[in-house]
Amino acid sequence: MSTLTICIIIAFVIGYACIATESVLEINKAAIALLMCVACWTLFMMSPESYLSGDNVLLEVSAKIKESLGDTSETLFFLMGAMTIVEIVDANGGFNFVRDTLKTRSKRKLMWRIAFMTFVLSAILDNLTTSIVMIMVLRKLVQERRERIIYAALVVIAANSGGAFSPIGDVTTIMLWIKGVITTGGVISEILLPSLVSMFVPAFILQFQLSGKFEKSQNLPKADVSTFTKTQRNVIFWLGVGGLCFVPIFRGLTNLPPFMGILLVLGVLWTVTEIFHRSLHKEEEDTMAKRVTDLLSRIDLSTILFSLGILMAVSCLEHVGVLTALGQWLDEVSGGNHYLVTGIIGVLSSIVDNVPLVAGAMGMYPVAEVGDMAVDGIFWQLLAYCAGVGGSMLIIGSAAGVVVMGLEKITFGWYMKKITWIAFVGYLAGMFIYWLEKLIIG
């Protein structure tokens, strides 16, 4: 490994350490992530010929950065579009049914309802969108911040677990599904139970941190009332939620990136709400203030910039070959034990983005006709589980965690101290269940 590569790794580690100690440094993590991104790519530019071998190295570097930015932008536009769609539906009372389903004065009952509702929704919508919805609902149900961040932590765990067994529930499962190494029937039938256990065990442990009941005035607020008619609100709800469910279908029909589907849904929903606004009286429109242009200001831009910095920094590590080398080293030291390899990848996915890790694994390991590397083989199914569920071990280990971290201002240190070990226990329990499944089924 060259000295320059070591310097890039050091820059990433220092940046990551500063993000981890954000509450101590009192510097916004987005600023640190952006500096880390620029530092890694600046070091890369000191000797780009070490990693590229073309005739025009500068042109190749430009192409690499644009390629990385393009991949990153897909995630960011998907995030912004999904957040805006959820804001539109929520602002018009669309998610009142979720809140009504979760309503209970018992703090422990609320925890279990949140766990299962998040688990199910994340498999349908995706873990990112589900996390946004559940946090918005939690803000209406739980006013005390100390209790709400415990529920929020469970949302991260349940969202990642729910997304792991669904081919459309997580970016990594989508990648594996499109690649053809897992099938819908195979991943659901064999990963559902391990994913459920990885959510159930942490929920069981976390319930002991909550006891008693909420005050009636605190837990049972009146439903949001929109100026739109009930029919118009229903149209907005089904366009929003139905549109999110349609995104993977649109992807399959057109082969366009998922963010294009999100932009389609946002464009349609935006147009429909503008048409509905034309039917309002001037007084109603002035008091409502729920146009999409107003809701755009609610988007957490610092979370978007943080994601930009993290993903671009990780892409630099990918281009210098660090992630590929790490994967090859794991394969060598494990002696081909795929439970160990995927288990370690899952732990690493809580530190660095799971997308390049999964992409690297798909590039390193060819699909075989039979055995662990065959379609729906042990390696690919475990990779889907570990890369998805493993991200719960750190708050910045998944898109769901990053969003919840930004929305609820959860610190890295608090999550690591209070939640990491709990998520790890659930992670191992799910792997054990998968091992039992294979032992029994054969």
Tab-separated table of C-alpha atoms in Angstrom:
chain	number	residue	atom	x	y	z
A	1	MET	CA	0.000	0.000	0.000
A	2	SER	CA	1.444	3.363	-1.021
A	3	THR	CA	2.131	6.267	1.337
A	4	LEU	CA	-0.503	8.369	-0.433
A	5	THR	CA	-3.159	5.688	0.075
A	6	ILE	CA	-2.280	5.533	3.762
A	7	CYS	CA	-2.678	9.326	3.975
A	8	ILE	CA	-6.135	9.089	2.386
A	9	ILE	CA	-7.125	6.434	4.917
A	10	ILE	CA	-5.810	8.598	7.762
A	11	ALA	CA	-7.779	11.608	6.490
A	12	PHE	CA	-10.942	9.481	6.427
A	13	VAL	CA	-10.299	8.068	9.909
A	14	ILE	CA	-9.658	11.540	11.381
A	15	GLY	CA	-12.822	12.867	9.755
A	16	TYR	CA	-14.803	9.898	11.015
A	17	ALA	CA	-13.419	10.398	14.527
A	18	CYS	CA	-14.484	14.058	14.454
A	19	ILE	CA	-17.988	13.035	13.343
A	20	ALA	CA	-18.096	10.497	16.169
A	21	THR	CA	-17.191	13.197	18.698
A	22	GLU	CA	-19.512	15.847	17.276
A	23	SER	CA	-21.146	16.501	20.659
A	24	VAL	CA	-17.731	17.185	22.205
A	25	LEU	CA	-16.334	19.318	19.393
A	26	GLU	CA	-19.677	21.103	18.902
A	27	ILE	CA	-19.070	21.267	15.158
A	28	ASN	CA	-21.874	20.184	12.818
A	29	LYS	CA	-21.156	16.772	11.303
A	30	ALA	CA	-22.061	18.049	7.828
A	31	ALA	CA	-19.154	20.507	7.896
A	32	ILE	CA	-16.749	17.759	8.970
A	33	ALA	CA	-18.030	15.351	6.303
A	34	LEU	CA	-17.549	17.964	3.568
A	35	LEU	CA	-13.998	18.711	4.744
A	36	MET	CA	-13.224	14.988	4.902
A	37	CYS	CA	-14.519	14.548	1.351
A	38	VAL	CA	-12.382	17.387	-0.027
A	39	ALA	CA	-9.313	16.210	1.915
A	40	CYS	CA	-9.534	12.661	0.523
A	41	TRP	CA	-9.951	13.802	-3.065
A	42	THR	CA	-7.231	16.472	-2.727
A	43	LEU	CA	-4.773	13.792	-1.574
A	44	PHE	CA	-5.919	11.638	-4.482
A	45	MET	CA	-5.046	14.487	-6.877
A	46	MET	CA	-1.481	14.730	-5.566
A	47	SER	CA	-0.585	11.647	-7.552
A	48	PRO	CA	-3.557	10.450	-9.616
A	49	GLU	CA	-1.254	8.482	-11.900
A	50	SER	CA	-0.737	6.069	-8.982
A	51	TYR	CA	-4.325	4.877	-9.421
A	52	LEU	CA	-5.029	5.612	-13.083
A	53	SER	CA	-3.112	4.489	-16.141
A	54	GLY	CA	-4.701	6.316	-19.084
A	55	ASP	CA	-3.070	8.781	-21.469
A	56	ASN	CA	-4.932	11.743	-19.993
A	57	VAL	CA	-4.947	11.250	-16.230
A	58	LEU	CA	-6.650	14.567	-15.414
A	59	LEU	CA	-9.490	13.737	-17.764
A	60	GLU	CA	-9.862	10.342	-16.089
A	61	VAL	CA	-9.929	11.934	-12.633
A	62	SER	CA	-12.645	14.317	-13.756
A	63	ALA	CA	-14.625	11.377	-15.100
A	64	LYS	CA	-14.195	9.445	-11.817
A	65	ILE	CA	-15.401	12.387	-9.729
A	66	LYS	CA	-18.381	12.961	-12.003
A	67	GLU	CA	-19.189	9.256	-11.877
A	68	SER	CA	-19.026	9.269	-8.070
A	69	LEU	CA	-21.078	12.449	-7.865
A	70	GLY	CA	-23.641	10.963	-10.208
A	71	ASP	CA	-23.995	7.847	-8.043
A	72	THR	CA	-24.172	9.982	-4.901
A	73	SER	CA	-26.698	12.362	-6.438
A	74	GLU	CA	-29.055	9.454	-7.102
A	75	THR	CA	-29.189	8.835	-3.355
A	76	LEU	CA	-29.480	12.517	-2.479
A	77	PHE	CA	-32.270	13.252	-4.971
A	78	PHE	CA	-34.100	10.142	-3.813
A	79	LEU	CA	-33.733	11.362	-0.228
A	80	MET	CA	-34.935	14.896	-0.998
A	81	GLY	CA	-37.827	13.661	-3.115
A	82	ALA	CA	-38.952	11.120	-0.517
A	83	MET	CA	-38.718	13.651	2.306
A	84	THR	CA	-40.777	16.174	0.333
A	85	ILE	CA	-43.451	13.613	-0.586
A	86	VAL	CA	-43.767	12.553	3.033
A	87	GLU	CA	-43.998	16.203	4.119
A	88	ILE	CA	-46.823	16.832	1.621
A	89	VAL	CA	-48.818	13.793	2.735
A	90	ASP	CA	-48.205	14.478	6.428
A	91	ALA	CA	-49.073	18.189	6.156
A	92	ASN	CA	-52.481	17.191	4.841
A	93	GLY	CA	-53.217	14.576	7.513
A	94	GLY	CA	-52.327	11.632	5.308
A	95	PHE	CA	-50.495	9.704	8.002
A	96	ASN	CA	-53.095	10.195	10.712
A	97	PHE	CA	-54.066	6.543	10.293
A	98	VAL	CA	-50.539	5.491	11.311
A	99	ARG	CA	-50.757	7.665	14.402
A	100	ASP	CA	-54.240	6.360	15.188
A	101	THR	CA	-52.959	2.785	14.918
A	102	LEU	CA	-50.059	3.521	17.244
A	103	LYS	CA	-52.105	5.409	19.853
A	104	THR	CA	-51.865	3.916	23.316
A	105	ARG	CA	-51.215	5.318	26.774
A	106	SER	CA	-48.838	2.455	27.593
A	107	LYS	CA	-45.221	3.344	26.797
A	108	ARG	CA	-44.214	-0.293	26.274
A	109	LYS	CA	-47.188	-1.062	24.050
A	110	LEU	CA	-46.291	1.974	21.964
A	111	MET	CA	-42.752	0.593	21.579
A	112	TRP	CA	-43.992	-2.737	20.222
A	113	ARG	CA	-46.485	-1.104	17.888
A	114	ILE	CA	-43.769	1.189	16.547
A	115	ALA	CA	-41.408	-1.758	16.071
A	116	PHE	CA	-43.826	-3.862	14.031
A	117	MET	CA	-45.327	-0.947	12.084
A	118	THR	CA	-41.847	0.271	11.094
A	119	PHE	CA	-40.740	-3.261	10.194
A	120	VAL	CA	-43.693	-3.806	7.849
A	121	LEU	CA	-43.672	-0.344	6.260
A	122	SER	CA	-39.919	-0.419	5.587
A	123	ALA	CA	-40.335	-3.556	3.489
A	124	ILE	CA	-42.965	-1.830	1.352
A	125	LEU	CA	-41.832	1.775	1.116
A	126	ASP	CA	-38.089	1.503	1.966
A	127	ASN	CA	-36.296	2.012	5.260
A	128	LEU	CA	-35.455	5.651	4.551
A	129	THR	CA	-38.999	6.830	3.810
A	130	THR	CA	-40.426	4.741	6.653
A	131	SER	CA	-38.026	6.314	9.150
A	132	ILE	CA	-39.124	9.797	8.107
A	133	VAL	CA	-42.802	8.873	8.478
A	134	MET	CA	-42.341	7.222	11.881
A	135	ILE	CA	-40.326	10.106	13.316
A	136	MET	CA	-43.007	12.567	12.227
A	137	VAL	CA	-45.648	10.421	13.908
A	138	LEU	CA	-43.512	10.068	17.049
A	139	ARG	CA	-43.266	13.845	17.342
A	140	LYS	CA	-47.040	13.956	17.646
A	141	LEU	CA	-47.247	11.119	20.182
A	142	VAL	CA	-44.205	11.606	22.439
A	143	GLN	CA	-43.277	15.076	23.660
A	144	GLU	CA	-40.528	14.149	26.144
A	145	ARG	CA	-37.234	14.097	24.248
A	146	ARG	CA	-35.501	11.491	26.477
A	147	GLU	CA	-38.196	8.942	25.708
A	148	ARG	CA	-38.630	9.927	22.072
A	149	ILE	CA	-34.990	9.272	21.148
A	150	ILE	CA	-35.304	5.743	22.586
A	151	TYR	CA	-38.275	5.165	20.303
A	152	ALA	CA	-36.323	6.811	17.460
A	153	ALA	CA	-33.411	4.413	17.979
A	154	LEU	CA	-35.828	1.488	17.701
A	155	VAL	CA	-37.171	3.007	14.473
A	156	VAL	CA	-33.642	2.830	12.994
A	157	ILE	CA	-33.234	-0.823	14.020
A	158	ALA	CA	-36.710	-1.888	12.863
A	159	ALA	CA	-36.424	0.019	9.568
A	160	ASN	CA	-33.105	-1.600	8.676
A	161	SER	CA	-34.359	-5.051	9.700
A	162	GLY	CA	-37.552	-4.661	7.680
A	163	GLY	CA	-35.647	-3.495	4.622
A	164	ALA	CA	-33.230	-6.453	4.707
A	165	PHE	CA	-35.727	-9.170	3.762
A	166	SER	CA	-37.465	-7.218	0.996
A	167	PRO	CA	-35.948	-6.848	-2.489
A	168	ILE	CA	-37.140	-3.215	-2.559
A	169	GLY	CA	-36.645	-2.380	1.109
A	170	ASP	CA	-33.008	-1.262	1.006
A	171	VAL	CA	-30.567	0.052	-1.577
A	172	THR	CA	-28.307	-2.980	-1.102
A	173	THR	CA	-31.110	-5.523	-1.551
A	174	ILE	CA	-32.221	-3.636	-4.652
A	175	MET	CA	-28.661	-3.916	-5.997
A	176	LEU	CA	-28.500	-7.648	-5.309
A	177	TRP	CA	-31.995	-8.179	-6.714
A	178	ILE	CA	-31.249	-6.287	-9.944
A	179	LYS	CA	-27.937	-8.152	-10.258
A	180	GLY	CA	-29.934	-11.394	-10.137
A	181	VAL	CA	-28.066	-13.039	-7.253
A	182	ILE	CA	-31.181	-13.097	-5.045
A	183	THR	CA	-34.804	-13.638	-6.000
A	184	THR	CA	-37.932	-12.172	-4.439
A	185	GLY	CA	-39.225	-15.529	-3.213
A	186	GLY	CA	-35.839	-16.711	-1.984
A	187	VAL	CA	-34.886	-13.638	0.051
A	188	ILE	CA	-38.343	-13.249	1.614
A	189	SER	CA	-38.744	-16.907	2.561
A	190	GLU	CA	-35.281	-17.303	4.104
A	191	ILE	CA	-34.404	-13.847	5.433
A	192	LEU	CA	-37.809	-12.830	6.847
A	193	LEU	CA	-37.445	-14.737	10.133
A	194	PRO	CA	-33.807	-13.663	10.812
A	195	SER	CA	-34.758	-10.046	10.068
A	196	LEU	CA	-37.763	-10.268	12.389
A	197	VAL	CA	-35.581	-11.666	15.180
A	198	SER	CA	-32.994	-8.894	14.650
A	199	MET	CA	-35.792	-6.392	15.380
A	200	PHE	CA	-37.588	-8.363	18.101
A	201	VAL	CA	-34.555	-8.898	20.364
A	202	PRO	CA	-33.560	-5.172	20.578
A	203	ALA	CA	-37.216	-4.181	21.104
A	204	PHE	CA	-37.454	-6.684	23.969
A	205	ILE	CA	-34.335	-5.214	25.612
A	206	LEU	CA	-35.315	-1.564	25.042
A	207	GLN	CA	-38.781	-1.994	26.551
A	208	PHE	CA	-37.225	-2.150	30.017
A	209	GLN	CA	-36.018	1.442	29.613
A	210	LEU	CA	-39.641	2.594	29.471
A	211	SER	CA	-42.446	2.110	31.962
A	212	GLY	CA	-45.732	3.662	32.967
A	213	LYS	CA	-48.235	5.532	30.884
A	214	PHE	CA	-48.487	8.809	29.016
A	215	GLU	CA	-50.699	11.628	30.146
A	216	LYS	CA	-53.907	11.761	28.126
A	217	SER	CA	-53.210	15.300	26.996
A	218	GLN	CA	-49.744	14.304	25.887
A	219	ASN	CA	-50.458	11.131	23.969
A	220	LEU	CA	-53.856	11.755	22.431
A	221	PRO	CA	-53.686	14.978	20.390
A	222	LYS	CA	-56.442	15.914	17.997
A	223	ALA	CA	-56.038	14.845	14.415
A	224	ASP	CA	-54.556	17.357	12.004
A	225	VAL	CA	-57.192	19.174	10.016
A	226	SER	CA	-56.464	20.226	6.454
A	227	THR	CA	-58.377	22.864	4.534
A	228	PHE	CA	-58.704	20.366	1.702
A	229	THR	CA	-61.805	18.183	1.561
A	230	LYS	CA	-61.682	14.570	2.726
A	231	THR	CA	-61.682	13.388	-0.882
A	232	GLN	CA	-58.763	15.671	-1.736
A	233	ARG	CA	-56.828	14.473	1.324
A	234	ASN	CA	-57.406	10.856	0.282
A	235	VAL	CA	-56.176	11.623	-3.226
A	236	ILE	CA	-53.000	13.191	-1.794
A	237	PHE	CA	-52.450	10.206	0.500
A	238	TRP	CA	-52.836	7.567	-2.210
A	239	LEU	CA	-50.779	9.539	-4.710
A	240	GLY	CA	-47.997	9.895	-2.118
A	241	VAL	CA	-47.909	6.437	-0.558
A	242	GLY	CA	-49.078	4.650	-3.704
A	243	GLY	CA	-46.488	6.578	-5.678
A	244	LEU	CA	-43.713	5.445	-3.329
A	245	CYS	CA	-44.836	1.838	-3.786
A	246	PHE	CA	-44.855	2.432	-7.554
A	247	VAL	CA	-41.201	3.556	-7.648
A	248	PRO	CA	-39.709	0.015	-7.868
A	249	ILE	CA	-42.344	-0.892	-10.484
A	250	PHE	CA	-41.367	2.200	-12.491
A	251	ARG	CA	-37.739	1.139	-12.141
A	252	GLY	CA	-38.541	-2.302	-13.530
A	253	LEU	CA	-40.601	-0.933	-16.410
A	254	THR	CA	-38.196	1.763	-17.550
A	255	ASN	CA	-34.768	0.681	-16.179
A	256	LEU	CA	-34.352	4.281	-15.001
A	257	PRO	CA	-32.681	4.955	-11.625
A	258	PRO	CA	-35.015	4.958	-8.571
A	259	PHE	CA	-34.666	8.711	-8.071
A	260	MET	CA	-36.379	9.271	-11.434
A	261	GLY	CA	-39.409	7.436	-10.087
A	262	ILE	CA	-39.344	9.603	-6.973
A	263	LEU	CA	-39.188	12.757	-9.103
A	264	LEU	CA	-42.139	11.482	-11.145
A	265	VAL	CA	-44.239	10.948	-8.013
A	266	LEU	CA	-43.190	14.311	-6.574
A	267	GLY	CA	-44.022	16.099	-9.832
A	268	VAL	CA	-47.477	14.513	-10.049
A	269	LEU	CA	-48.233	15.141	-6.366
A	270	TRP	CA	-47.017	18.730	-6.601
A	271	THR	CA	-49.176	19.391	-9.669
A	272	VAL	CA	-52.284	17.881	-8.049
A	273	THR	CA	-51.886	19.923	-4.846
A	274	GLU	CA	-51.458	23.099	-6.906
A	275	ILE	CA	-54.713	22.298	-8.707
A	276	PHE	CA	-56.443	21.721	-5.356
A	277	HIS	CA	-55.146	25.095	-4.131
A	278	ARG	CA	-56.913	26.818	-7.015
A	279	SER	CA	-60.252	25.694	-5.546
A	280	LEU	CA	-59.567	27.331	-2.168
A	281	HIS	CA	-60.811	30.747	-1.162
A	282	LYS	CA	-58.148	33.385	-0.598
A	283	GLU	CA	-58.731	33.330	3.194
A	284	GLU	CA	-58.341	29.540	3.339
A	285	GLU	CA	-55.169	29.596	1.270
A	286	ASP	CA	-53.586	32.290	3.458
A	287	THR	CA	-54.246	30.371	6.685
A	288	MET	CA	-53.260	26.943	5.392
A	289	ALA	CA	-49.679	27.669	4.226
A	290	LYS	CA	-49.166	24.110	3.011
A	291	ARG	CA	-48.065	24.618	-0.564
A	292	VAL	CA	-45.149	22.472	-1.646
A	293	THR	CA	-42.964	25.583	-1.919
A	294	ASP	CA	-43.594	26.206	1.795
A	295	LEU	CA	-42.892	22.590	2.726
A	296	LEU	CA	-39.545	22.590	0.901
A	297	SER	CA	-38.130	24.793	3.658
A	298	ARG	CA	-38.632	21.918	6.113
A	299	ILE	CA	-36.103	19.706	4.336
A	300	ASP	CA	-33.032	19.170	6.525
A	301	LEU	CA	-30.307	20.448	4.187
A	302	SER	CA	-27.529	19.664	6.683
A	303	THR	CA	-28.460	15.963	6.480
A	304	ILE	CA	-28.275	16.136	2.689
A	305	LEU	CA	-24.821	17.761	2.799
A	306	PHE	CA	-23.627	15.264	5.409
A	307	SER	CA	-24.672	12.393	3.160
A	308	LEU	CA	-22.918	14.076	0.221
A	309	GLY	CA	-19.643	14.359	2.133
A	310	ILE	CA	-19.738	10.804	3.510
A	311	LEU	CA	-20.630	9.125	0.210
A	312	MET	CA	-18.071	11.079	-1.809
A	313	ALA	CA	-15.317	10.326	0.737
A	314	VAL	CA	-16.167	6.623	0.654
A	315	SER	CA	-16.125	6.683	-3.148
A	316	CYS	CA	-12.550	7.979	-2.979
A	317	LEU	CA	-11.601	4.986	-0.816
A	318	GLU	CA	-13.259	2.765	-3.387
A	319	HIS	CA	-11.318	4.293	-6.297
A	320	VAL	CA	-7.944	3.870	-4.562
A	321	GLY	CA	-8.744	0.187	-4.031
A	322	VAL	CA	-9.009	0.166	-0.239
A	323	LEU	CA	-12.445	-1.461	-0.068
A	324	THR	CA	-11.581	-4.119	-2.655
A	325	ALA	CA	-8.333	-4.953	-0.873
A	326	LEU	CA	-10.191	-5.176	2.408
A	327	GLY	CA	-12.705	-7.605	0.948
A	328	GLN	CA	-9.972	-9.806	-0.478
A	329	TRP	CA	-8.167	-9.801	2.857
A	330	LEU	CA	-11.354	-10.827	4.640
A	331	ASP	CA	-11.784	-13.741	2.265
A	332	GLU	CA	-8.222	-14.904	2.890
A	333	VAL	CA	-8.231	-14.702	6.695
A	334	SER	CA	-11.666	-16.302	6.988
A	335	GLY	CA	-10.644	-19.346	5.005
A	336	GLY	CA	-13.773	-19.052	2.879
A	337	ASN	CA	-16.169	-19.034	5.865
A	338	HIS	CA	-19.034	-17.028	4.376
A	339	TYR	CA	-20.790	-16.560	7.704
A	340	LEU	CA	-17.651	-14.865	9.012
A	341	VAL	CA	-17.038	-12.798	5.856
A	342	THR	CA	-20.595	-11.474	5.571
A	343	GLY	CA	-20.739	-10.971	9.334
A	344	ILE	CA	-17.673	-8.747	9.227
A	345	ILE	CA	-19.037	-6.910	6.170
A	346	GLY	CA	-22.168	-6.222	8.212
A	347	VAL	CA	-20.130	-4.752	11.051
A	348	LEU	CA	-18.129	-2.662	8.571
A	349	SER	CA	-21.368	-1.419	6.990
A	350	SER	CA	-22.082	0.398	10.235
A	351	ILE	CA	-18.840	2.330	9.800
A	352	VAL	CA	-18.697	2.964	6.066
A	353	ASP	CA	-21.518	3.028	3.557
A	354	ASN	CA	-22.896	-0.437	2.801
A	355	VAL	CA	-23.508	0.353	-0.883
A	356	PRO	CA	-19.824	0.316	-1.979
A	357	LEU	CA	-19.201	-2.677	0.296
A	358	VAL	CA	-21.950	-4.671	-1.388
A	359	ALA	CA	-20.887	-3.389	-4.816
A	360	GLY	CA	-17.321	-4.491	-4.065
A	361	ALA	CA	-18.504	-7.908	-2.905
A	362	MET	CA	-20.530	-8.373	-6.095
A	363	GLY	CA	-17.442	-7.503	-8.124
A	364	MET	CA	-15.107	-9.788	-6.181
A	365	TYR	CA	-17.248	-12.904	-6.080
A	366	PRO	CA	-18.666	-14.374	-9.321
A	367	VAL	CA	-22.027	-16.131	-9.328
A	368	ALA	CA	-21.684	-19.917	-9.293
A	369	GLU	CA	-23.972	-22.620	-10.630
A	370	VAL	CA	-24.289	-24.361	-7.274
A	371	GLY	CA	-23.205	-23.856	-3.658
A	372	ASP	CA	-22.966	-20.790	-1.438
A	373	MET	CA	-22.279	-18.496	-4.396
A	374	ALA	CA	-25.233	-19.657	-6.490
A	375	VAL	CA	-28.373	-17.550	-6.944
A	376	ASP	CA	-30.093	-17.386	-3.534
A	377	GLY	CA	-27.009	-19.034	-2.065
A	378	ILE	CA	-25.901	-18.567	1.533
A	379	PHE	CA	-23.369	-15.851	0.702
A	380	TRP	CA	-25.762	-13.590	-1.225
A	381	GLN	CA	-28.647	-13.979	1.222
A	382	LEU	CA	-26.379	-13.345	4.203
A	383	LEU	CA	-24.900	-10.350	2.385
A	384	ALA	CA	-28.404	-8.888	1.997
A	385	TYR	CA	-29.143	-9.494	5.690
A	386	CYS	CA	-25.794	-8.382	7.122
A	387	ALA	CA	-25.362	-5.258	4.988
A	388	GLY	CA	-28.893	-4.113	5.863
A	389	VAL	CA	-29.166	-5.034	9.540
A	390	GLY	CA	-25.505	-4.328	10.338
A	391	GLY	CA	-26.013	-0.633	9.630
A	392	SER	CA	-28.081	-0.348	12.813
A	393	MET	CA	-25.023	-0.751	15.031
A	394	LEU	CA	-23.995	2.879	14.548
A	395	ILE	CA	-26.281	5.863	13.994
A	396	ILE	CA	-24.390	6.844	10.835
A	397	GLY	CA	-24.318	3.277	9.535
A	398	SER	CA	-27.438	3.568	7.387
A	399	ALA	CA	-29.487	6.137	5.518
A	400	ALA	CA	-32.287	5.586	8.036
A	401	GLY	CA	-29.902	6.293	10.900
A	402	VAL	CA	-28.495	9.413	9.264
A	403	VAL	CA	-31.984	10.828	8.682
A	404	VAL	CA	-33.167	10.049	12.221
A	405	MET	CA	-29.928	11.496	13.577
A	406	GLY	CA	-30.617	14.737	11.737
A	407	LEU	CA	-34.337	14.948	12.504
A	408	GLU	CA	-34.043	14.153	16.229
A	409	LYS	CA	-30.529	15.552	16.779
A	410	ILE	CA	-29.314	12.259	18.263
A	411	THR	CA	-25.603	12.345	19.039
A	412	PHE	CA	-23.218	9.660	17.849
A	413	GLY	CA	-21.921	9.103	21.380
A	414	TRP	CA	-25.359	8.575	22.957
A	415	TYR	CA	-26.345	6.019	20.327
A	416	MET	CA	-23.045	4.144	20.594
A	417	LYS	CA	-23.253	3.997	24.381
A	418	LYS	CA	-26.932	3.099	24.705
A	419	ILE	CA	-27.945	1.315	21.501
A	420	THR	CA	-24.936	-0.192	19.678
A	421	TRP	CA	-24.608	-3.270	21.880
A	422	ILE	CA	-28.355	-3.882	21.736
A	423	ALA	CA	-28.382	-3.715	17.926
A	424	PHE	CA	-25.338	-6.027	17.841
A	425	VAL	CA	-27.112	-8.643	19.965
A	426	GLY	CA	-30.099	-8.546	17.586
A	427	TYR	CA	-27.732	-8.784	14.606
A	428	LEU	CA	-26.069	-11.929	15.952
A	429	ALA	CA	-29.433	-13.444	16.933
A	430	GLY	CA	-30.694	-13.055	13.370
A	431	MET	CA	-27.569	-14.723	11.946
A	432	PHE	CA	-28.018	-17.589	14.398
A	433	ILE	CA	-31.624	-18.077	13.246
A	434	TYR	CA	-30.483	-18.145	9.615
A	435	TRP	CA	-27.866	-20.781	10.521
A	436	LEU	CA	-30.586	-22.850	12.217
A	437	GLU	CA	-32.802	-22.529	9.134
A	438	LYS	CA	-30.039	-23.887	6.913
A	439	LEU	CA	-29.233	-26.643	9.438
A	440	ILE	CA	-32.842	-27.799	9.582
A	441	ILE	CA	-33.756	-27.311	5.914
A	442	GLY	CA	-30.398	-28.595	4.694
